Structures are given as structure tokens and as C-alpha cells.
Steps between C-alpha positions, in 0.01 A plus 500: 500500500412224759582571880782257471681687277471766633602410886790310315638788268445746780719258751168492741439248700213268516444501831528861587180547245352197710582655817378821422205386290399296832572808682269722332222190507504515870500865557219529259284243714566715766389803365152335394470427862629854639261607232200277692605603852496874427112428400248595691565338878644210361826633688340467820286217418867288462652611801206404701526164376919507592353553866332181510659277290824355369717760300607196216152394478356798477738701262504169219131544507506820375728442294311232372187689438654774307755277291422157329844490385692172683773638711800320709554582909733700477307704264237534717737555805634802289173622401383495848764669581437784297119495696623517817725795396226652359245452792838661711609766317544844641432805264817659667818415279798360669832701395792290440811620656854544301594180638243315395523645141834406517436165532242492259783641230760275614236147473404642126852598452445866433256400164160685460270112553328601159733668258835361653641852451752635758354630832625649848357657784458809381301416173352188601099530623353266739173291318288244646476229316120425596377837520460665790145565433431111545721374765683824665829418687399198590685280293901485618629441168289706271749774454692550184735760351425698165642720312315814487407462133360139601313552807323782307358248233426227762269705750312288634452260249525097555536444120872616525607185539496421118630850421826398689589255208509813265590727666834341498568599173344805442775766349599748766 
């Protein structure tokens, strides 16, 4: 069976794979260079560099020496993004508040964002969608609700992204 097929007798679309497939591209060039920053003093080395310099300039550099692959500017903008968050972070997790989970379950209309099952406040856990590990709290909309089953397969794994197309019709 071809992809086609299969996105077309499973009603998925097209660009949801893209999306996500573009998605997971990203993240994974910024896990090669979280990957290079947590080696040796290369941390410190780029934040020395921030000091003097011009943010832009500076973070599509290193981008540019860890990843040949030709990018857009708003990927770079994102990826960035996730660096700065990174160079930020605090090792101290931020709890969200009722209210704010509230929201959360209201904007994915009270659907786990992986398995699409039912969720609430009471069952629903809190994940980061770039692991805390790399960017902390930094990022204001890296929050996402899971079911419990869900956020215990997902960890802190970036490859969940392609999981979330099966996942949708796994038998419960």
C-alpha cells in the first residue's frame, strides 16, 4: 500500500502529515543543536557571542554550521526560538493553575492532542510539547493536554509527532 491510499482510505489529510512531518523536521534540527550546545562549553561559548553580536546573525550561523539543510525565515525564526528558550530556561517547572488548564481543555475541546480520546481536568496531564529538558517554561504555548495513557508513551520524546496520526485509531 502506497501513502496515498492509505491517507485517503483512512480519511487523513494531506496536509496534517505535511504539517506534522515539517513539525518533527524542525524539532529534530533543534535537537542536533541542543545536542551541540550541551557539549563541552559550547553553551557558553554561544552566549558569549549573543553579548557582542546580533541575535539573527548569530543564531542562523549556528544553525548553519550544524545543518546544511536549506531552511525558510520563519523556520529559522522558530528554531531560534527554541535557542533562546533553551539558553533561558529555568530547571524549576512552572505549575499551571486550574484556570489555565481550563483553557487549555476548552481551545482542544476537551480531546487528549494525540489520541483524540475524551479528557477533563481531572484525568487530563499537563505535557510540554518541547520537552522541558530543552527549553523549560520558556515557551508560552508549549503546553498540551494528554490523557494519562498518552502522556505516559510520549515522555519526553519529539518523535510523537508521527505517533499522533496512529494513535488516532488505535482500539481502546
Amino acid at each position: 500500500m502506497n501513502l496515498d491510499k492509505l491517507l485517503i482510505n483512512n480519511d487523513i489529510k494531506e496536509d496534517s502529515v505535511k504539517e506534522i512531518v515539517l513539525n518533527m523536521i524542525l524539532l529534530s534540527i533543534f535537537e542536533e543543536i541542543y545536542n551541540h550546545l550541551e557539549r563541552e562549553s559550547n553553551k557558553e561559548i554561544l552566549k558569549n557571542k549573543l553579548r557582542r553580536g546580533d541575535t539573527n546573525v548569530i543564531l542562523r550561523e549556528l544553525i548553519e554550521n550544524i545543518i546544511t539543510m536549506k531552511l525558510q525565515d520563519c523556520d529559522y525564526e522558530y528554531i531560534s526560538s527554541l535557542i533562546i528558550a533553551y539558553l533561558r530556561k529555568n530547571d524549576i517547572r512552572k505549575k499551571l493553575n486550574d484556570e489555565e488548564k481550563r483553557a487549555l481543555l476548552l481551545e482542544q475541546e476537551y480531546k487528549c492532542e494525540m489520541c483524540h480520546c475524551r479528557i477533563n481536568i481531572v484525568n487530563s496531564c499537563i505535557d510540554h510539547i518541547v520537552p522541558f529538558k530543552m527549553v523549560g517554561d520558556e515557551l508560552k504555548d508549549n503546553y498540551q493536554l494528554l490523557c494519562e495513557q498518552c502522556n505516559l508513551n510520549k515522555s519526553s520524546s519529539l518523535n510523537y509527532y508521527l505517533k499522533t496520526i496512529v494513535k488516532r485509531f488505535v482500539r481502546k
